[in-house]
Coordinates of C-alpha atoms in Angstrom, one line a residue:
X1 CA 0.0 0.0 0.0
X2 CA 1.4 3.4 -0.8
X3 CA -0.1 7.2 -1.2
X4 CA 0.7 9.2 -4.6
X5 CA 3.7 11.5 -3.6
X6 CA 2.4 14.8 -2.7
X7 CA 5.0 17.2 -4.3
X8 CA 4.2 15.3 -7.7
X9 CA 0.8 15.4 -7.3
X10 CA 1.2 19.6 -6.2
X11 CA 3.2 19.8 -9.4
X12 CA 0.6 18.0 -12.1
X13 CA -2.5 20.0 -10.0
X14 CA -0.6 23.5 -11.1
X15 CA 0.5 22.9 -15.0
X16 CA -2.6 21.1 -15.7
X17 CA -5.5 22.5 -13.7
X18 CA -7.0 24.5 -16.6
X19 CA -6.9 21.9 -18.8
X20 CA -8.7 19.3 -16.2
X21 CA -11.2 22.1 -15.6
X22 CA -12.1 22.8 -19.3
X23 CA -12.5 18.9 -19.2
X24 CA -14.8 18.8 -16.5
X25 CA -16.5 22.2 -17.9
X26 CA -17.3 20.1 -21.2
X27 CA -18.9 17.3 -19.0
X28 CA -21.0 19.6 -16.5
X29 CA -21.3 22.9 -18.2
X30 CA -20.8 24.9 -14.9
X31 CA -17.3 26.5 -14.4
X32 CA -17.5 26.4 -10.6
X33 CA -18.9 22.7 -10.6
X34 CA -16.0 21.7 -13.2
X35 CA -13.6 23.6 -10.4
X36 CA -15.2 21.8 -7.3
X37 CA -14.6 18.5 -9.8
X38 CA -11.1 19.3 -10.0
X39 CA -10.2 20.0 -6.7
X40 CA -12.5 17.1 -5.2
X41 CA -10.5 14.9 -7.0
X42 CA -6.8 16.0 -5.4
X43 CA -8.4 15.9 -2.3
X44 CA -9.4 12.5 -2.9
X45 CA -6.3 11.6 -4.5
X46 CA -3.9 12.9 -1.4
X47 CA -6.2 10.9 0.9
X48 CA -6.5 7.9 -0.8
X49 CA -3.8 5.0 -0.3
X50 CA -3.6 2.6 -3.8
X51 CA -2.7 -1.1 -3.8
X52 CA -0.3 -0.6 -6.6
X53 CA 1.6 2.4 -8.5
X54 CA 0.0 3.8 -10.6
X55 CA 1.8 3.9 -13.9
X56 CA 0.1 7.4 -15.6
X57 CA -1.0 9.2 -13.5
X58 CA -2.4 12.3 -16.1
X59 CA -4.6 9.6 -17.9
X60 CA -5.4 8.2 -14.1
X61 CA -6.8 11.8 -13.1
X62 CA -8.5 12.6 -16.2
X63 CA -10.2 9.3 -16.3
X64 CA -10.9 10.5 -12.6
X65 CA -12.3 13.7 -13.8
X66 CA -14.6 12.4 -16.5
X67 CA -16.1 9.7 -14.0
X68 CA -16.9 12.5 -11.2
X69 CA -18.4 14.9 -14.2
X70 CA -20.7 12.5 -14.9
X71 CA -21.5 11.4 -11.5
X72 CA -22.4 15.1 -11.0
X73 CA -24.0 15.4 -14.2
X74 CA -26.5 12.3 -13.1
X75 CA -27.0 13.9 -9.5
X76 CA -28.1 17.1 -11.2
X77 CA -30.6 15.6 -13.3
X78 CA -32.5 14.3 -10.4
X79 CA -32.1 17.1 -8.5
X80 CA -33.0 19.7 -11.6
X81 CA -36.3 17.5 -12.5
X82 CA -37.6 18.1 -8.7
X83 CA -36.8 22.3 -9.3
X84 CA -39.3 24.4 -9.4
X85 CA -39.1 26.1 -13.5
X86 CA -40.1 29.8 -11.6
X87 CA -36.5 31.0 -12.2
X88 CA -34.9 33.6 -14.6
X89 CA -35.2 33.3 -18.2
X90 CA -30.9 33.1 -18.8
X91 CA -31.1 30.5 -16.0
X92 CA -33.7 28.8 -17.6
X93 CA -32.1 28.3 -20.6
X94 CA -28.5 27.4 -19.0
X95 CA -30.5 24.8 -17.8
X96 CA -31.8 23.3 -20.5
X97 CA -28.5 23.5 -22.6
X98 CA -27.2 21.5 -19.7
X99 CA -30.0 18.9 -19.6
X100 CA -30.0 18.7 -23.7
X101 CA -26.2 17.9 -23.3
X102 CA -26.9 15.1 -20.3
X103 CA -29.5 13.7 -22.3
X104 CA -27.3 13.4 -25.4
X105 CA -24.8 12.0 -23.4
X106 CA -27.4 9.7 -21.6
X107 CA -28.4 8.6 -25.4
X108 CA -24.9 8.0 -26.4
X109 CA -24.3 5.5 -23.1
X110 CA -27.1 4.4 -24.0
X111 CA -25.9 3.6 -27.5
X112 CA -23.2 1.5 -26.4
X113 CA -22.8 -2.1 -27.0
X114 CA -24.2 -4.2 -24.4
X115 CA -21.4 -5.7 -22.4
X116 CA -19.8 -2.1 -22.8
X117 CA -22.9 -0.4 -21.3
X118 CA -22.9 -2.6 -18.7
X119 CA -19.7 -2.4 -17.3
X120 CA -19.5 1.6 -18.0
X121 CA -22.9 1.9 -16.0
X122 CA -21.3 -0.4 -13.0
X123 CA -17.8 1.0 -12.9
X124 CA -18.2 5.0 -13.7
X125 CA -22.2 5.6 -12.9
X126 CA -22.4 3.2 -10.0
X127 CA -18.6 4.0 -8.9
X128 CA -18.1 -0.2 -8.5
X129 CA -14.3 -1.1 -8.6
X130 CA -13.6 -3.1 -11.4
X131 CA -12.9 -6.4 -9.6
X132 CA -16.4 -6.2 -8.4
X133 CA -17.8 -5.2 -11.8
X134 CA -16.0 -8.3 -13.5
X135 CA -17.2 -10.5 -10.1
X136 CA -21.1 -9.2 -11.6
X137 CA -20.5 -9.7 -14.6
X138 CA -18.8 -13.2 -15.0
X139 CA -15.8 -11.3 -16.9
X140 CA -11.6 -10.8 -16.0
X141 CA -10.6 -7.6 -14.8
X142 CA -8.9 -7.1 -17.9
X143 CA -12.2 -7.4 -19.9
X144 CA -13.4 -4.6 -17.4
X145 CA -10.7 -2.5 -18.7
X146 CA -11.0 -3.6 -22.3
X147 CA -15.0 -2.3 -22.3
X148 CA -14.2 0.8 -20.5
X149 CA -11.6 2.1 -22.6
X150 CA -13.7 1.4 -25.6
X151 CA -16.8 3.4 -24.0
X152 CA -14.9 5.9 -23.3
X153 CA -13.7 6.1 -27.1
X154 CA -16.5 5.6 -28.8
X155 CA -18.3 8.5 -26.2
X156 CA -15.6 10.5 -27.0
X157 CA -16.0 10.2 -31.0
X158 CA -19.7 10.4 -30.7
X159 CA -20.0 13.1 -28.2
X160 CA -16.9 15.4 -30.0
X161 CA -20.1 17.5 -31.7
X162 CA -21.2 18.4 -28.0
X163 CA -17.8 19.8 -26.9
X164 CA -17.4 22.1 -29.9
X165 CA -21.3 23.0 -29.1
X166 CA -20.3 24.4 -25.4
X167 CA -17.5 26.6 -26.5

């Protein structure tokens, strides 16, 4: 067991926060959300002790980063379908750009092949570790990995419209 060193992790956190919170930004659509995303993460990460190195840690925390956006994408849908709709017209319509890009990327999970879907909704929406995911699923960690990566590819081909969209 072993903790990320915290100089190295102080040193990635300053020459790429922008760029982590532009990713986070394209997933959420709120700058201070995409911030709180970023930061959360860190926190996590300083905290957290791992089993084994980890061997890229950039792809590590944007993989990281994309998994909480969307966590926080889903927790704002529930929580914007129980708003009341009595709020300023900009806000309004903020709002609805979000949800029309959460339900495009909803559609595109959606889209996914089955055994993909599956272990994208267990590992990223329902934040399962992938040796449990691959336990549920009857499937080697490595074919955890395999369908994740391709999820995120093919979400990242189909979704590449949406990005341009938000800026």
């Amino acid at each position: 067991m072993g903790m990320i060193n915290s100089l190295v992790l102080e040193e990635m956190f300053l020459k790429h926060y922008q760029e982590w919170c532009l990713l986070s930004f394209s997933y959420v659509g709120d700058l201070e959300d995409s911030k709180d995303v970023v930061q959360n993460i860190f926190i996590k990460l300083l905290q957290k002790e791992f089993d084994a190195p980890i061997v890229d840690l950039k792809k590590y925390i944007n993989t990281c980063i994309r998994n909480e956006s969307l966590k926080k994408i889903k927790k704002s849908q529930r929580t914007f379908s129980l708003k009341n709709y009595s709020t300023e017209v900009s806000s309004h319509e903020n709002e609805l750009i979000r949800s029309e890009i959460s339900d495009t990327l909803f559609r595109q999970i959606d889209a996914l092949p089955d055994h993909s879907k599956k272990v994208f909704e267990l590992c990223v929406l329902e934040d399962l570790k992938y040796e449990n995911a691959a336990e549920i699923m009857g499937i080697t960690v490595n074919t955890v990995k395999y369908h994740l990566k391709k999820s995120f590819k093919l979400l990242r081909l189909n979704l590449k419209d949406v990005y341009f969209w938000l800026f």
